[in-house]
CSV table of C-alpha atoms in Angstrom, one decimal:
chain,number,residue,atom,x,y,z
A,1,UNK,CA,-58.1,16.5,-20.2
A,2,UNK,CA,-60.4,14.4,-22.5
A,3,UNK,CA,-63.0,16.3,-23.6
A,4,UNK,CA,-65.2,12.8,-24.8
A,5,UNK,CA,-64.1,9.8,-22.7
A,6,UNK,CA,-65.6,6.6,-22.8
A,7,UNK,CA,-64.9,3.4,-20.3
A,8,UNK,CA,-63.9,0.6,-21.1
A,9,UNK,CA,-61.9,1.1,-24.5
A,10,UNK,CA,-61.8,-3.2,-24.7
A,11,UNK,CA,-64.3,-5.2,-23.4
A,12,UNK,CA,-64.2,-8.9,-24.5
A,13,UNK,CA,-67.4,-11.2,-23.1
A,14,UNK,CA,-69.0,-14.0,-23.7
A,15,UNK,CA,-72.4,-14.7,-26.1
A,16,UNK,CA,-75.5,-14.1,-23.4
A,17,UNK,CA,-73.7,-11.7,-20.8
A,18,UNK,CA,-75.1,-8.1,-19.8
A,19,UNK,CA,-72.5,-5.5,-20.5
A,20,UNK,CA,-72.4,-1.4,-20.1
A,21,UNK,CA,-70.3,1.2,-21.9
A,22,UNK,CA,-69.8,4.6,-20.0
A,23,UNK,CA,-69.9,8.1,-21.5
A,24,UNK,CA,-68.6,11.4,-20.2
A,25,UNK,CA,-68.3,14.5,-21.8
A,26,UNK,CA,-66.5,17.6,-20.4
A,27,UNK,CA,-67.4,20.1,-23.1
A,28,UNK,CA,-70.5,21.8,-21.7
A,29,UNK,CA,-72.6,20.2,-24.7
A,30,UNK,CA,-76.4,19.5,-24.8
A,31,UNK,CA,-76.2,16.5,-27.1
A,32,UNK,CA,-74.8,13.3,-26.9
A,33,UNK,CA,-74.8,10.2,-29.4
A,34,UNK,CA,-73.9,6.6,-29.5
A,35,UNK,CA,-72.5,5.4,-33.5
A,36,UNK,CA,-71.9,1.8,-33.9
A,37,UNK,CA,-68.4,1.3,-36.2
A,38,UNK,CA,-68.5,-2.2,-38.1
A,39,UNK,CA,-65.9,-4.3,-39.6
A,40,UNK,CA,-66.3,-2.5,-42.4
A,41,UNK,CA,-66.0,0.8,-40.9
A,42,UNK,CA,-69.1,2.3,-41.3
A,43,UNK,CA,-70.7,4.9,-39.3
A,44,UNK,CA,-74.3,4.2,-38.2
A,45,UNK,CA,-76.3,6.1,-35.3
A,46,UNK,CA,-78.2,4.2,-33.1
A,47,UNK,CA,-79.3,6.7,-30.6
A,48,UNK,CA,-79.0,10.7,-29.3
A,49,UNK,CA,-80.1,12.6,-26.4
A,50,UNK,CA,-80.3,16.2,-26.2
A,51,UNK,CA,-80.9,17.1,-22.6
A,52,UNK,CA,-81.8,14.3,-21.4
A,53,UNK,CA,-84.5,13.7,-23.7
A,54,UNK,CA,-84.5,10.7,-26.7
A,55,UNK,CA,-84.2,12.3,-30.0
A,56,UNK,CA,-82.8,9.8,-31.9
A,57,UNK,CA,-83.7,6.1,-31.7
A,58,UNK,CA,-82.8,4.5,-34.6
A,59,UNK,CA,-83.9,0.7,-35.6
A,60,UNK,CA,-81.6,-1.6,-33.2
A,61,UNK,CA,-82.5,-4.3,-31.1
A,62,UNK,CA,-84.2,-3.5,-28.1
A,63,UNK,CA,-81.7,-5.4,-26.0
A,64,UNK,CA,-79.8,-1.5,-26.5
A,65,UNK,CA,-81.3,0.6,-23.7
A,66,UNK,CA,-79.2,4.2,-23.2
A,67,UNK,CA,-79.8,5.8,-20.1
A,68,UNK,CA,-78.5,9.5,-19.9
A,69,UNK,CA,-78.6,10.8,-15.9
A,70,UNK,CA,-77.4,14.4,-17.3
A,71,UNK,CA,-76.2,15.9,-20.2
A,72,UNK,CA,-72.8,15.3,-19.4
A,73,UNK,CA,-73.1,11.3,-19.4
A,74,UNK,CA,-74.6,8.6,-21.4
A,75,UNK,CA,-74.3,5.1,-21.2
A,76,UNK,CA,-75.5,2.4,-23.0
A,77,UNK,CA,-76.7,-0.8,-21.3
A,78,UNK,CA,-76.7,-3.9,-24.0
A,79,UNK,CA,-78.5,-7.3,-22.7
A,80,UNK,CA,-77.9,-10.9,-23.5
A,81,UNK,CA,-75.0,-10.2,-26.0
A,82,UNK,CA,-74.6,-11.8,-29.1
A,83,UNK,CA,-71.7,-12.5,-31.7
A,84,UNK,CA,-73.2,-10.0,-34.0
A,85,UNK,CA,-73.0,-6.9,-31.4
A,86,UNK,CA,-68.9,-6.9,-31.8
A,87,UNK,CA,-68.1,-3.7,-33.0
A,88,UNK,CA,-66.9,-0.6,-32.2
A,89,UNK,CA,-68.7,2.0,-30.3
A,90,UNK,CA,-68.5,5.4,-30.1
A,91,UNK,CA,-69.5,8.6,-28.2
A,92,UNK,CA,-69.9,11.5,-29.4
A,93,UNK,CA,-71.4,14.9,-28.4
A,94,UNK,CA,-72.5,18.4,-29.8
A,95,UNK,CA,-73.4,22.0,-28.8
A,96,UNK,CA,-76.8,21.3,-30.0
A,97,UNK,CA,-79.2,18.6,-32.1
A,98,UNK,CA,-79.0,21.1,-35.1
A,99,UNK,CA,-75.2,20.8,-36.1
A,100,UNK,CA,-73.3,17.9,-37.5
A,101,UNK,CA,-70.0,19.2,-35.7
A,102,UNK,CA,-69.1,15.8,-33.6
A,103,UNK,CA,-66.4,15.5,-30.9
A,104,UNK,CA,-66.3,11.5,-30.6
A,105,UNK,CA,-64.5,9.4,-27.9
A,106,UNK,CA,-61.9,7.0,-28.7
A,107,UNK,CA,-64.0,4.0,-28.8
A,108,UNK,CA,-64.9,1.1,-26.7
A,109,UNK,CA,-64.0,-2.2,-28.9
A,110,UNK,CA,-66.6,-5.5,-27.8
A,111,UNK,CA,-65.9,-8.5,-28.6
A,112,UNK,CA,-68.5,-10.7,-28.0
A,113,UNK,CA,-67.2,-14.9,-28.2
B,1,UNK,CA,-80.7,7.7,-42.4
B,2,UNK,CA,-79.9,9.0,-45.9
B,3,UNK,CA,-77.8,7.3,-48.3
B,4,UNK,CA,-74.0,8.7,-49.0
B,5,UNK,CA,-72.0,7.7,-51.9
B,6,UNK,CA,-68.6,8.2,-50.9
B,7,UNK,CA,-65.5,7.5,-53.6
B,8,UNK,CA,-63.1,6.3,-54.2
B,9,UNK,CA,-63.7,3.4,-51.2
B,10,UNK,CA,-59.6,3.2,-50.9
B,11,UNK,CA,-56.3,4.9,-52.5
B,12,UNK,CA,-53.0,5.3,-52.6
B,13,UNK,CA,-51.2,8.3,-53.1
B,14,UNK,CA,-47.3,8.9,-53.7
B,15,UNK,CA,-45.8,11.6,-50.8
B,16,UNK,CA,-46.8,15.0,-52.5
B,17,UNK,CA,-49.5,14.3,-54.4
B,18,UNK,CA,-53.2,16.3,-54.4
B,19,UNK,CA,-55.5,14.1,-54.0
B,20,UNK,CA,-59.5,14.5,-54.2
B,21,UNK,CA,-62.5,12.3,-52.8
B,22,UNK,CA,-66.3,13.3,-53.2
B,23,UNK,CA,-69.8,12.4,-51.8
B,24,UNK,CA,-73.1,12.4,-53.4
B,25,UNK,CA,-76.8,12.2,-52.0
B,26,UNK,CA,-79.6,11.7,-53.5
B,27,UNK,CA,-81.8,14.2,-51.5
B,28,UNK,CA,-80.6,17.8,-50.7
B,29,UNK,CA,-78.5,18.7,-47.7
B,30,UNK,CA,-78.0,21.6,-45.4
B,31,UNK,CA,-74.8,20.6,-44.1
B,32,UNK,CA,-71.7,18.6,-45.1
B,33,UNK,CA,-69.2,17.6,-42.8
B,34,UNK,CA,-65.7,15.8,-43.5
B,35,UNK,CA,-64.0,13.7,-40.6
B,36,UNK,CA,-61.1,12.0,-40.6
B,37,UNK,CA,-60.5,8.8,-38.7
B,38,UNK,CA,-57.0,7.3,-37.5
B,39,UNK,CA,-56.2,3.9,-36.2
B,40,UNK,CA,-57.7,3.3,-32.7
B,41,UNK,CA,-59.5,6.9,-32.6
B,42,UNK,CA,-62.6,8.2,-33.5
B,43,UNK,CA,-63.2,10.4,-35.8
B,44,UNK,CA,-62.1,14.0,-36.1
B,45,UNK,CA,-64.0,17.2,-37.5
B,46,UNK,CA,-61.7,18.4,-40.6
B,47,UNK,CA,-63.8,21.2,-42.9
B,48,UNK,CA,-67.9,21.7,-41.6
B,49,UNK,CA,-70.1,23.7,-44.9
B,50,UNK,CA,-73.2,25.2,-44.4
B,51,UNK,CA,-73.9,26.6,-47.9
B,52,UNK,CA,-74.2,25.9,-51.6
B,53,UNK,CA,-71.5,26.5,-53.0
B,54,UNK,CA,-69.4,27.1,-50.4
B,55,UNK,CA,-65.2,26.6,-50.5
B,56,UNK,CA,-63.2,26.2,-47.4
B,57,UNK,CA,-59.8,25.3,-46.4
B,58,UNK,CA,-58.5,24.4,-43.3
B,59,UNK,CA,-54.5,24.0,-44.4
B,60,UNK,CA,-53.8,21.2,-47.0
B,61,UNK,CA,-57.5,20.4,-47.2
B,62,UNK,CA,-59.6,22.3,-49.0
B,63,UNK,CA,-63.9,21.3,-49.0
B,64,UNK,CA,-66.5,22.1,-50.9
B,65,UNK,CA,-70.0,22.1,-50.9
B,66,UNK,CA,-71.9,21.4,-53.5
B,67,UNK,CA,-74.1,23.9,-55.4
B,68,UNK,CA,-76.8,21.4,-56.4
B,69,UNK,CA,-76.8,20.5,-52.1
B,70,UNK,CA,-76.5,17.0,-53.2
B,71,UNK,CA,-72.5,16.5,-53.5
B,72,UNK,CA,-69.5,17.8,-51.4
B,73,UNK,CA,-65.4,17.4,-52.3
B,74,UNK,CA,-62.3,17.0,-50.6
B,75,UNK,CA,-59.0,18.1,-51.6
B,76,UNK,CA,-55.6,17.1,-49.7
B,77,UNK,CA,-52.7,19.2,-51.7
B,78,UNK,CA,-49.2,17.9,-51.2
B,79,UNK,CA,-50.1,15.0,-49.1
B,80,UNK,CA,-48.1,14.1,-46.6
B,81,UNK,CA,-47.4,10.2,-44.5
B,82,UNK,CA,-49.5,12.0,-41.6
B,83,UNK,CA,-52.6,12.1,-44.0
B,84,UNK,CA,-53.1,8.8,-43.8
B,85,UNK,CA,-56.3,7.4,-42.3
B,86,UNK,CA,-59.9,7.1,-43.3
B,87,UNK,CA,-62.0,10.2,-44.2
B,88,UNK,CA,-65.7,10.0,-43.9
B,89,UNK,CA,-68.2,12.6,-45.5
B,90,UNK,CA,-71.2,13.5,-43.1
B,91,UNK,CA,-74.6,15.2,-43.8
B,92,UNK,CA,-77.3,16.6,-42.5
B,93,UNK,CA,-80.8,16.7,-44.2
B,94,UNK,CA,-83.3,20.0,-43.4
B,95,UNK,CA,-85.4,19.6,-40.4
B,96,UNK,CA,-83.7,16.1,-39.6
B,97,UNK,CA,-81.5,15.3,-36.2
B,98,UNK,CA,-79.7,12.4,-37.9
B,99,UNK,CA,-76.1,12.7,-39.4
B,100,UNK,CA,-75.7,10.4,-42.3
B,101,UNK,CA,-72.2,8.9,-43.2
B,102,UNK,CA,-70.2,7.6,-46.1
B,103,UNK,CA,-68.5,4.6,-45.9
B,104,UNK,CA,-65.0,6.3,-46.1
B,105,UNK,CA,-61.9,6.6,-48.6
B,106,UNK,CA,-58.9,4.8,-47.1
B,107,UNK,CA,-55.7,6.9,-48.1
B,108,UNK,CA,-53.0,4.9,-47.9
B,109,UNK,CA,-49.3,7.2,-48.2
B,110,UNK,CA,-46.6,5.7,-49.8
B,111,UNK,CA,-43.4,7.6,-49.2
């Protein structure tokens, strides 16, 4: 039973398209992030929720809207792609907004061509 | 978010050696976290610290927390081909949401 699970784990798409990433978490947690994973591996937050509510919105494009319906999902929407957006994303979600203790997801890989 | 200084960027270790990574900041911390990341995963929680000073294991890896707040170690004793994977330092500045990462030590096991 994955306790982070995140659909779809590949997603290939072309330059211009509209494209989601779900989130679901089945640990009873109050926050929820989304970390974008370059080529180079590193870790950078883009956004959090903690009961719903935006805490974190870090500096991305505002073609990035995440839209949380409870505390046990959030998705991310991401408008007219481009080739830079191909990364990897990740979930990930915490008891509260105060501790760094993550449990991420696998990963959803985009490819943008 | 802040800015970690994680080294060394990459290593290889022979099958049974200790090996050691660290992470510097240069503003004070309240938490530091290590994760470990394995091909096609995400990351997983190894050793969270909470206070200066403090030392704790969890099996072969041993973490340590700075007593300045601004620097954290890990230690992997008698490494094994399992360990291999990227291991990111995390932390957490006071009265601030945001997690900052390092940009990870590749440990590469030859056996």
């Amino acid at each position: 039973d994955t306790a982070v699970s995140q659909t779809p784990k590949y997603l290939v798409t072309q330059m211009g398209n509209d494209k989601s990433i779900k989130c679901e978490q089945n640990l009873g947690h109050d926050t929820m992030y989304w970390y974008k994973q370059d080529s180079k591996k590193f870790l950078k937050i883009m956004f959090s929720y903690n009961n719903k509510e935006l805490i974190i919105n870090e500096t991305v494009p505002n073609r990035f809207s995440p839209k949380s319906p409870d505390k046990a999902h959030l998705n991310l929407h991401i408008n007219s792609l481009e080739l830079g957006d191909s990364a990897v994303y990740f979930c990930a979600s915490s008891q509260g907004a105060n501790t760094g203790e993550l449990f991420f997801g696998e990963g959803s890989r985009l490819t943008v061509l | 978010g802040q800015q970690l200084n994680q080294s060394p960027q990459s290593m290889f270790i022979q099958e049974g050696e200790d090996v050691s990574m660290n992470c510097t900041s240069s503003s004070i911390f309240n938490t530091w976290l290590w994760y470990k990341q394995e091909p096609g995963e995400g990351p997983v929680l190894l050793i969270a610290l909470y206070k200066a000073g403090e030392l704790t294991s969890n099996g072969r890896l041993t973490a340590q927390f700075g007593i300045t707040r601004k620097d954290s170690f890990l230690n992997i004793s008698a490494s094994i081909p399992s360990d291999v994977g990227i291991y990111f330092c995390a932390g957490r500045p006071p009265n601030d949401y945001k997690l900052s990462f390092g940009a990870g030590t590749t440990v590469t096991v030859r056996a």
